[in-house]
mmCIF file of N, CA and C in Angstrom:
data_model
loop_
_atom_site.group_PDB
_atom_site.id
_atom_site.type_symbol
_atom_site.label_atom_id
_atom_site.label_comp_id
_atom_site.label_asym_id
_atom_site.label_seq_id
_atom_site.Cartn_x
_atom_site.Cartn_y
_atom_site.Cartn_z
ATOM 1 N N MET A 19 4.216 33.087 -8.556
ATOM 2 C CA MET A 19 5.395 32.511 -7.971
ATOM 3 C C MET A 19 5.920 31.358 -8.829
ATOM 4 N N TYR A 20 4.988 30.607 -9.427
ATOM 5 C CA TYR A 20 5.398 29.487 -10.270
ATOM 6 C C TYR A 20 6.223 29.978 -11.455
ATOM 7 N N GLY A 21 5.756 31.079 -12.063
ATOM 8 C CA GLY A 21 6.487 31.647 -13.193
ATOM 9 C C GLY A 21 7.886 32.090 -12.802
ATOM 10 N N LEU A 22 8.012 32.717 -11.638
ATOM 11 C CA LEU A 22 9.328 33.147 -11.165
ATOM 12 C C LEU A 22 10.239 31.946 -10.935
ATOM 13 N N TRP A 23 9.687 30.886 -10.361
ATOM 14 C CA TRP A 23 10.477 29.689 -10.110
ATOM 15 C C TRP A 23 10.942 29.067 -11.427
ATOM 16 N N LYS A 24 10.032 29.003 -12.417
ATOM 17 C CA LYS A 24 10.383 28.414 -13.703
ATOM 18 C C LYS A 24 11.423 29.254 -14.442
ATOM 19 N N GLN A 25 11.402 30.565 -14.248
ATOM 20 C CA GLN A 25 12.371 31.446 -14.903
ATOM 21 C C GLN A 25 13.699 31.476 -14.157
ATOM 22 N N GLY A 26 13.754 30.878 -12.989
ATOM 23 C CA GLY A 26 14.980 30.840 -12.220
ATOM 24 C C GLY A 26 15.160 32.035 -11.304
ATOM 25 N N GLN A 27 14.109 32.839 -11.121
ATOM 26 C CA GLN A 27 14.204 34.021 -10.277
ATOM 27 C C GLN A 27 13.839 33.722 -8.826
ATOM 28 N N ALA A 28 13.344 32.530 -8.551
ATOM 29 C CA ALA A 28 13.017 32.124 -7.180
ATOM 30 C C ALA A 28 13.465 30.678 -7.003
ATOM 31 N N THR A 29 13.788 30.322 -5.786
ATOM 32 C CA THR A 29 14.229 28.950 -5.528
ATOM 33 C C THR A 29 13.020 28.033 -5.386
ATOM 34 N N GLU A 30 13.283 26.757 -5.510
ATOM 35 C CA GLU A 30 12.213 25.774 -5.354
ATOM 36 C C GLU A 30 11.664 25.806 -3.933
ATOM 37 N N GLU A 31 12.537 26.047 -2.971
ATOM 38 C CA GLU A 31 12.106 26.129 -1.572
ATOM 39 C C GLU A 31 11.147 27.302 -1.366
ATOM 40 N N ASP A 32 11.429 28.451 -1.987
ATOM 41 C CA ASP A 32 10.524 29.603 -1.894
ATOM 42 C C ASP A 32 9.168 29.272 -2.510
ATOM 43 N N TYR A 33 9.207 28.599 -3.650
ATOM 44 C CA TYR A 33 7.971 28.207 -4.320
ATOM 45 C C TYR A 33 7.156 27.261 -3.442
ATOM 46 N N ARG A 34 7.803 26.256 -2.862
ATOM 47 C CA ARG A 34 7.092 25.305 -2.001
ATOM 48 C C ARG A 34 6.515 25.990 -0.769
ATOM 49 N N ASP A 35 7.261 26.928 -0.197
ATOM 50 C CA ASP A 35 6.753 27.675 0.961
ATOM 51 C C ASP A 35 5.506 28.470 0.590
ATOM 52 N N ALA A 36 5.533 29.095 -0.598
ATOM 53 C CA ALA A 36 4.377 29.872 -1.049
ATOM 54 C C ALA A 36 3.171 28.964 -1.270
ATOM 55 N N VAL A 37 3.388 27.812 -1.869
ATOM 56 C CA VAL A 37 2.301 26.858 -2.105
ATOM 57 C C VAL A 37 1.718 26.385 -0.782
ATOM 58 N N ARG A 38 2.590 26.041 0.162
ATOM 59 C CA ARG A 38 2.150 25.574 1.474
ATOM 60 C C ARG A 38 1.340 26.661 2.187
ATOM 61 N N HIS A 39 1.823 27.898 2.115
ATOM 62 C CA HIS A 39 1.130 29.016 2.757
ATOM 63 C C HIS A 39 -0.263 29.220 2.138
ATOM 64 N N CYS A 40 -0.339 29.155 0.811
ATOM 65 C CA CYS A 40 -1.632 29.321 0.134
ATOM 66 C C CYS A 40 -2.604 28.208 0.516
ATOM 67 N N ARG A 41 -2.131 26.975 0.574
ATOM 68 C CA ARG A 41 -2.996 25.858 0.962
ATOM 69 C C ARG A 41 -3.528 26.037 2.375
ATOM 70 N N GLU A 42 -2.654 26.468 3.284
ATOM 71 C CA GLU A 42 -3.083 26.690 4.666
ATOM 72 C C GLU A 42 -4.136 27.788 4.740
ATOM 73 N N LYS A 43 -3.921 28.888 3.995
ATOM 74 C CA LYS A 43 -4.883 29.995 4.002
ATOM 75 C C LYS A 43 -6.235 29.548 3.444
ATOM 76 N N ILE A 44 -6.207 28.792 2.374
ATOM 77 C CA ILE A 44 -7.452 28.303 1.775
ATOM 78 C C ILE A 44 -8.186 27.408 2.760
ATOM 79 N N CYS A 45 -7.464 26.519 3.412
ATOM 80 C CA CYS A 45 -8.070 25.587 4.367
ATOM 81 C C CYS A 45 -8.686 26.334 5.545
ATOM 82 N N THR A 46 -7.952 27.292 6.118
ATOM 83 C CA THR A 46 -8.486 28.027 7.272
ATOM 84 C C THR A 46 -9.666 28.897 6.869
ATOM 85 N N THR A 47 -9.603 29.508 5.694
ATOM 86 C CA THR A 47 -10.713 30.342 5.234
ATOM 87 C C THR A 47 -11.962 29.504 5.000
ATOM 88 N N LYS A 48 -11.792 28.332 4.386
ATOM 89 C CA LYS A 48 -12.928 27.443 4.148
ATOM 90 C C LYS A 48 -13.534 26.982 5.471
ATOM 91 N N THR A 49 -12.686 26.657 6.440
ATOM 92 C CA THR A 49 -13.160 26.228 7.756
ATOM 93 C C THR A 49 -13.931 27.344 8.441
ATOM 94 N N GLN A 50 -13.412 28.566 8.366
ATOM 95 C CA GLN A 50 -14.100 29.711 8.972
ATOM 96 C C GLN A 50 -15.451 29.947 8.310
ATOM 97 N N LEU A 51 -15.508 29.831 6.986
ATOM 98 C CA LEU A 51 -16.771 30.011 6.266
ATOM 99 C C LEU A 51 -17.790 28.966 6.702
ATOM 100 N N GLU A 52 -17.360 27.703 6.793
ATOM 101 C CA GLU A 52 -18.284 26.642 7.184
ATOM 102 C C GLU A 52 -18.748 26.802 8.625
ATOM 103 N N LEU A 53 -17.863 27.231 9.521
ATOM 104 C CA LEU A 53 -18.269 27.472 10.910
ATOM 105 C C LEU A 53 -19.253 28.634 11.001
ATOM 106 N N LYS A 54 -19.010 29.674 10.222
ATOM 107 C CA LYS A 54 -19.918 30.830 10.215
ATOM 108 C C LYS A 54 -21.292 30.418 9.688
ATOM 109 N N MET A 55 -21.306 29.625 8.621
ATOM 110 C CA MET A 55 -22.587 29.160 8.074
ATOM 111 C C MET A 55 -23.312 28.272 9.072
ATOM 112 N N ALA A 56 -22.578 27.408 9.756
ATOM 113 C CA ALA A 56 -23.198 26.509 10.729
ATOM 114 C C ALA A 56 -23.785 27.286 11.896
ATOM 115 N N SER A 57 -23.143 28.372 12.292
ATOM 116 C CA SER A 57 -23.656 29.142 13.427
ATOM 117 C C SER A 57 -24.832 30.029 13.032
ATOM 118 N N THR A 58 -24.948 30.386 11.753
ATOM 119 C CA THR A 58 -26.049 31.250 11.317
ATOM 120 C C THR A 58 -27.088 30.497 10.504
ATOM 121 N N VAL A 59 -27.132 29.173 10.627
ATOM 122 C CA VAL A 59 -28.058 28.382 9.826
ATOM 123 C C VAL A 59 -29.513 28.708 10.162
ATOM 124 N N VAL A 60 -29.796 29.097 11.392
ATOM 125 C CA VAL A 60 -31.169 29.413 11.783
ATOM 126 C C VAL A 60 -31.652 30.657 11.042
ATOM 127 N N ASP A 61 -30.778 31.641 10.891
ATOM 128 C CA ASP A 61 -31.161 32.891 10.235
ATOM 129 C C ASP A 61 -31.025 32.824 8.719
ATOM 130 N N ASN A 62 -30.142 31.983 8.215
ATOM 131 C CA ASN A 62 -29.848 31.965 6.784
ATOM 132 C C ASN A 62 -29.952 30.535 6.244
ATOM 133 N N LYS A 63 -31.145 29.985 6.264
ATOM 134 C CA LYS A 63 -31.340 28.603 5.808
ATOM 135 C C LYS A 63 -31.078 28.456 4.317
ATOM 136 N N LYS A 64 -31.512 29.458 3.546
ATOM 137 C CA LYS A 64 -31.363 29.380 2.100
ATOM 138 C C LYS A 64 -29.886 29.325 1.696
ATOM 139 N N GLY A 65 -29.070 30.192 2.272
ATOM 140 C CA GLY A 65 -27.647 30.200 1.949
ATOM 141 C C GLY A 65 -26.964 28.909 2.347
ATOM 142 N N PHE A 66 -27.351 28.386 3.502
ATOM 143 C CA PHE A 66 -26.771 27.130 3.974
ATOM 144 C C PHE A 66 -27.124 25.980 3.038
ATOM 145 N N LEU A 67 -28.394 25.886 2.659
ATOM 146 C CA LEU A 67 -28.820 24.798 1.780
ATOM 147 C C LEU A 67 -28.191 24.914 0.398
ATOM 148 N N GLU A 68 -28.030 26.140 -0.099
ATOM 149 C CA GLU A 68 -27.364 26.321 -1.386
ATOM 150 C C GLU A 68 -25.919 25.832 -1.317
ATOM 151 N N TYR A 69 -25.241 26.148 -0.224
ATOM 152 C CA TYR A 69 -23.852 25.715 -0.054
ATOM 153 C C TYR A 69 -23.764 24.193 0.024
ATOM 154 N N VAL A 70 -24.644 23.591 0.793
ATOM 155 C CA VAL A 70 -24.636 22.133 0.936
ATOM 156 C C VAL A 70 -24.930 21.470 -0.404
ATOM 157 N N ASN A 71 -25.897 21.988 -1.144
ATOM 158 C CA ASN A 71 -26.246 21.390 -2.430
ATOM 159 C C ASN A 71 -25.122 21.537 -3.451
ATOM 160 N N ARG A 72 -24.349 22.613 -3.367
ATOM 161 C CA ARG A 72 -23.197 22.761 -4.262
ATOM 162 C C ARG A 72 -22.127 21.732 -3.947
ATOM 163 N N LYS A 73 -21.991 21.373 -2.681
ATOM 164 C CA LYS A 73 -20.950 20.441 -2.270
ATOM 165 C C LYS A 73 -21.354 18.985 -2.455
ATOM 166 N N ARG A 74 -22.644 18.730 -2.547
ATOM 167 C CA ARG A 74 -23.111 17.357 -2.718
ATOM 168 C C ARG A 74 -22.745 16.835 -4.089
ATOM 169 N N LYS A 75 -22.438 15.568 -4.149
ATOM 170 C CA LYS A 75 -22.187 14.948 -5.442
ATOM 171 C C LYS A 75 -23.529 14.488 -5.992
ATOM 172 N N THR A 76 -23.772 14.784 -7.247
ATOM 173 C CA THR A 76 -25.054 14.419 -7.828
ATOM 174 C C THR A 76 -25.046 12.949 -8.206
ATOM 175 N N LYS A 77 -26.202 12.344 -8.054
ATOM 176 C CA LYS A 77 -26.380 10.963 -8.449
ATOM 177 C C LYS A 77 -27.290 10.964 -9.667
ATOM 178 N N GLU A 78 -26.847 10.306 -10.703
ATOM 179 C CA GLU A 78 -27.646 10.250 -11.911
ATOM 180 C C GLU A 78 -28.405 8.933 -11.946
ATOM 181 N N ASN A 79 -29.640 9.012 -12.366
ATOM 182 C CA ASN A 79 -30.452 7.810 -12.494
ATOM 183 C C ASN A 79 -30.144 7.128 -13.819
ATOM 184 N N ILE A 80 -30.424 5.847 -13.876
ATOM 185 C CA ILE A 80 -30.287 5.124 -15.134
ATOM 186 C C ILE A 80 -31.429 5.564 -16.037
ATOM 187 N N ASP A 81 -31.102 5.896 -17.272
ATOM 188 C CA ASP A 81 -32.135 6.304 -18.218
ATOM 189 C C ASP A 81 -33.081 5.136 -18.480
ATOM 190 N N PRO A 82 -34.309 5.456 -18.874
ATOM 191 C CA PRO A 82 -35.254 4.378 -19.170
ATOM 192 C C PRO A 82 -34.703 3.466 -20.268
ATOM 193 N N LEU A 83 -34.908 2.188 -20.094
ATOM 194 C CA LEU A 83 -34.406 1.224 -21.062
ATOM 195 C C LEU A 83 -35.347 1.158 -22.256
ATOM 196 N N LEU A 84 -34.808 0.745 -23.392
ATOM 197 C CA LEU A 84 -35.603 0.717 -24.612
ATOM 198 C C LEU A 84 -36.743 -0.290 -24.534
ATOM 199 N N ASP A 85 -36.509 -1.439 -23.915
ATOM 200 C CA ASP A 85 -37.527 -2.481 -23.825
ATOM 201 C C ASP A 85 -38.253 -2.423 -22.491
ATOM 202 N N GLU A 86 -38.586 -1.243 -22.015
ATOM 203 C CA GLU A 86 -39.160 -1.102 -20.674
ATOM 204 C C GLU A 86 -40.629 -1.522 -20.665
ATOM 205 N N VAL A 87 -40.890 -2.713 -20.146
ATOM 206 C CA VAL A 87 -42.246 -3.203 -19.964
ATOM 207 C C VAL A 87 -42.469 -3.515 -18.500
ATOM 208 N N GLY A 88 -41.474 -4.052 -17.860
ATOM 209 C CA GLY A 88 -41.565 -4.399 -16.450
ATOM 210 C C GLY A 88 -40.175 -4.620 -15.889
ATOM 211 N N HIS A 89 -40.137 -4.926 -14.586
ATOM 212 C CA HIS A 89 -38.849 -5.135 -13.932
ATOM 213 C C HIS A 89 -38.113 -6.346 -14.507
ATOM 214 N N GLU A 90 -38.868 -7.388 -14.825
ATOM 215 C CA GLU A 90 -38.236 -8.590 -15.368
ATOM 216 C C GLU A 90 -37.629 -8.300 -16.739
ATOM 217 N N ASP A 91 -38.333 -7.532 -17.556
ATOM 218 C CA ASP A 91 -37.803 -7.175 -18.873
ATOM 219 C C ASP A 91 -36.570 -6.282 -18.749
ATOM 220 N N LYS A 92 -36.561 -5.387 -17.754
ATOM 221 C CA LYS A 92 -35.376 -4.553 -17.521
ATOM 222 C C LYS A 92 -34.183 -5.435 -17.179
ATOM 223 N N ALA A 93 -34.427 -6.405 -16.305
ATOM 224 C CA ALA A 93 -33.345 -7.304 -15.901
ATOM 225 C C ALA A 93 -32.827 -8.099 -17.093
ATOM 226 N N GLU A 94 -33.736 -8.572 -17.933
ATOM 227 C CA GLU A 94 -33.321 -9.331 -19.111
ATOM 228 C C GLU A 94 -32.549 -8.455 -20.088
ATOM 229 N N THR A 95 -32.982 -7.208 -20.262
ATOM 230 C CA THR A 95 -32.286 -6.288 -21.160
ATOM 231 C C THR A 95 -30.876 -6.000 -20.656
ATOM 232 N N LEU A 96 -30.749 -5.721 -19.355
ATOM 233 C CA LEU A 96 -29.427 -5.479 -18.779
ATOM 234 C C LEU A 96 -28.551 -6.725 -18.870
ATOM 235 N N ASN A 97 -29.136 -7.887 -18.614
ATOM 236 C CA ASN A 97 -28.388 -9.138 -18.696
ATOM 237 C C ASN A 97 -27.874 -9.360 -20.115
ATOM 238 N N ALA A 98 -28.731 -9.126 -21.099
ATOM 239 C CA ALA A 98 -28.313 -9.308 -22.490
ATOM 240 C C ALA A 98 -27.195 -8.335 -22.852
ATOM 241 N N PHE A 99 -27.297 -7.102 -22.389
ATOM 242 C CA PHE A 99 -26.270 -6.107 -22.693
ATOM 243 C C PHE A 99 -24.931 -6.505 -22.090
ATOM 244 N N PHE A 100 -24.919 -6.810 -20.784
ATOM 245 C CA PHE A 100 -23.654 -7.116 -20.129
ATOM 246 C C PHE A 100 -23.087 -8.453 -20.584
ATOM 247 N N THR A 101 -23.946 -9.383 -20.944
ATOM 248 C CA THR A 101 -23.459 -10.649 -21.475
ATOM 249 C C THR A 101 -22.761 -10.414 -22.799
ATOM 250 N N SER A 102 -23.329 -9.556 -23.639
ATOM 251 C CA SER A 102 -22.705 -9.285 -24.932
ATOM 252 C C SER A 102 -21.409 -8.507 -24.771
ATOM 253 N N VAL A 103 -21.311 -7.677 -23.755
ATOM 254 C CA VAL A 103 -20.098 -6.882 -23.543
ATOM 255 C C VAL A 103 -18.960 -7.747 -23.033
ATOM 256 N N PHE A 104 -19.254 -8.627 -22.077
ATOM 257 C CA PHE A 104 -18.205 -9.394 -21.431
ATOM 258 C C PHE A 104 -17.954 -10.757 -22.071
ATOM 259 N N ASN A 105 -18.674 -11.089 -23.111
ATOM 260 C CA ASN A 105 -18.464 -12.359 -23.796
ATOM 261 C C ASN A 105 -17.418 -12.212 -24.883
ATOM 262 N N THR A 106 -16.759 -13.320 -25.136
ATOM 263 C CA THR A 106 -15.924 -13.385 -26.330
ATOM 264 C C THR A 106 -16.744 -14.087 -27.393
ATOM 265 N N SER A 107 -16.348 -13.976 -28.615
ATOM 266 C CA SER A 107 -17.126 -14.596 -29.687
ATOM 267 C C SER A 107 -16.805 -16.083 -29.831
ATOM 268 N N ASP A 108 -16.019 -16.641 -28.893
ATOM 269 C CA ASP A 108 -15.628 -18.045 -28.982
ATOM 270 C C ASP A 108 -16.748 -19.002 -28.601
ATOM 271 N N GLY A 109 -17.649 -18.596 -27.720
ATOM 272 C CA GLY A 109 -18.695 -19.511 -27.306
ATOM 273 C C GLY A 109 -19.522 -18.926 -26.185
ATOM 274 N N PRO A 110 -20.439 -19.736 -25.633
ATOM 275 C CA PRO A 110 -21.310 -19.232 -24.574
ATOM 276 C C PRO A 110 -20.517 -18.929 -23.312
ATOM 277 N N TRP A 111 -21.041 -18.039 -22.555
ATOM 278 C CA TRP A 111 -20.385 -17.570 -21.332
ATOM 279 C C TRP A 111 -20.804 -18.424 -20.161
ATOM 280 N N ASP A 112 -19.839 -18.916 -19.398
ATOM 281 C CA ASP A 112 -20.102 -19.688 -18.189
ATOM 282 C C ASP A 112 -19.750 -18.810 -16.996
ATOM 283 N N PRO A 113 -20.737 -18.440 -16.148
ATOM 284 C CA PRO A 113 -20.458 -17.522 -15.048
ATOM 285 C C PRO A 113 -19.540 -18.105 -13.985
ATOM 286 N N ARG A 114 -19.411 -19.423 -13.950
ATOM 287 C CA ARG A 114 -18.541 -20.045 -12.953
ATOM 288 C C ARG A 114 -17.134 -20.180 -13.515
ATOM 289 N N SER A 115 -16.185 -19.914 -12.674
ATOM 290 C CA SER A 115 -14.790 -20.078 -13.063
ATOM 291 C C SER A 115 -14.487 -21.563 -13.166
ATOM 292 N N PRO A 116 -13.646 -22.002 -14.098
ATOM 293 C CA PRO A 116 -13.357 -23.434 -14.229
ATOM 294 C C PRO A 116 -12.693 -24.020 -12.987
ATOM 295 N N GLY A 117 -12.011 -23.209 -12.195
ATOM 296 C CA GLY A 117 -11.335 -23.713 -11.012
ATOM 297 C C GLY A 117 -12.226 -23.811 -9.794
ATOM 298 N N LEU A 118 -13.422 -23.263 -9.837
ATOM 299 C CA LEU A 118 -14.325 -23.262 -8.690
ATOM 300 C C LEU A 118 -15.380 -24.349 -8.850
ATOM 301 N N GLU A 119 -15.666 -25.027 -7.772
ATOM 302 C CA GLU A 119 -16.696 -26.058 -7.793
ATOM 303 C C GLU A 119 -17.715 -25.761 -6.714
ATOM 304 N N ASP A 120 -18.942 -26.234 -6.914
ATOM 305 C CA ASP A 120 -20.001 -26.057 -5.929
ATOM 306 C C ASP A 120 -19.877 -27.145 -4.873
ATOM 307 N N HIS A 121 -19.727 -26.781 -3.599
ATOM 308 C CA HIS A 121 -19.592 -27.760 -2.517
ATOM 309 C C HIS A 121 -20.761 -27.652 -1.551
ATOM 310 N N ASP A 122 -21.986 -27.789 -2.040
ATOM 311 C CA ASP A 122 -23.171 -27.704 -1.165
ATOM 312 C C ASP A 122 -23.507 -29.027 -0.569
#
């Protein structure tokens, strides 16, 4: 339909209607699939878990650090890295903003 619209053989309104119809069909089909899986989860645990795992977003762990000796060394390594990234070469980095004061 997009090609027809771009060639001038279909109106923009026809194209938008087709897109809207396709989105609705996809949404209803996906909903029906999920409801069917939820109702048959007792009989089909493997299929359900495969579907859930495909939809889950993966979390990646931080790779081991080069200077890995302990938690304190990890913290120091990360601190050194981020300090070097966010520092300018003009001078030492002050974590406090010049406009902020400690009022304890």
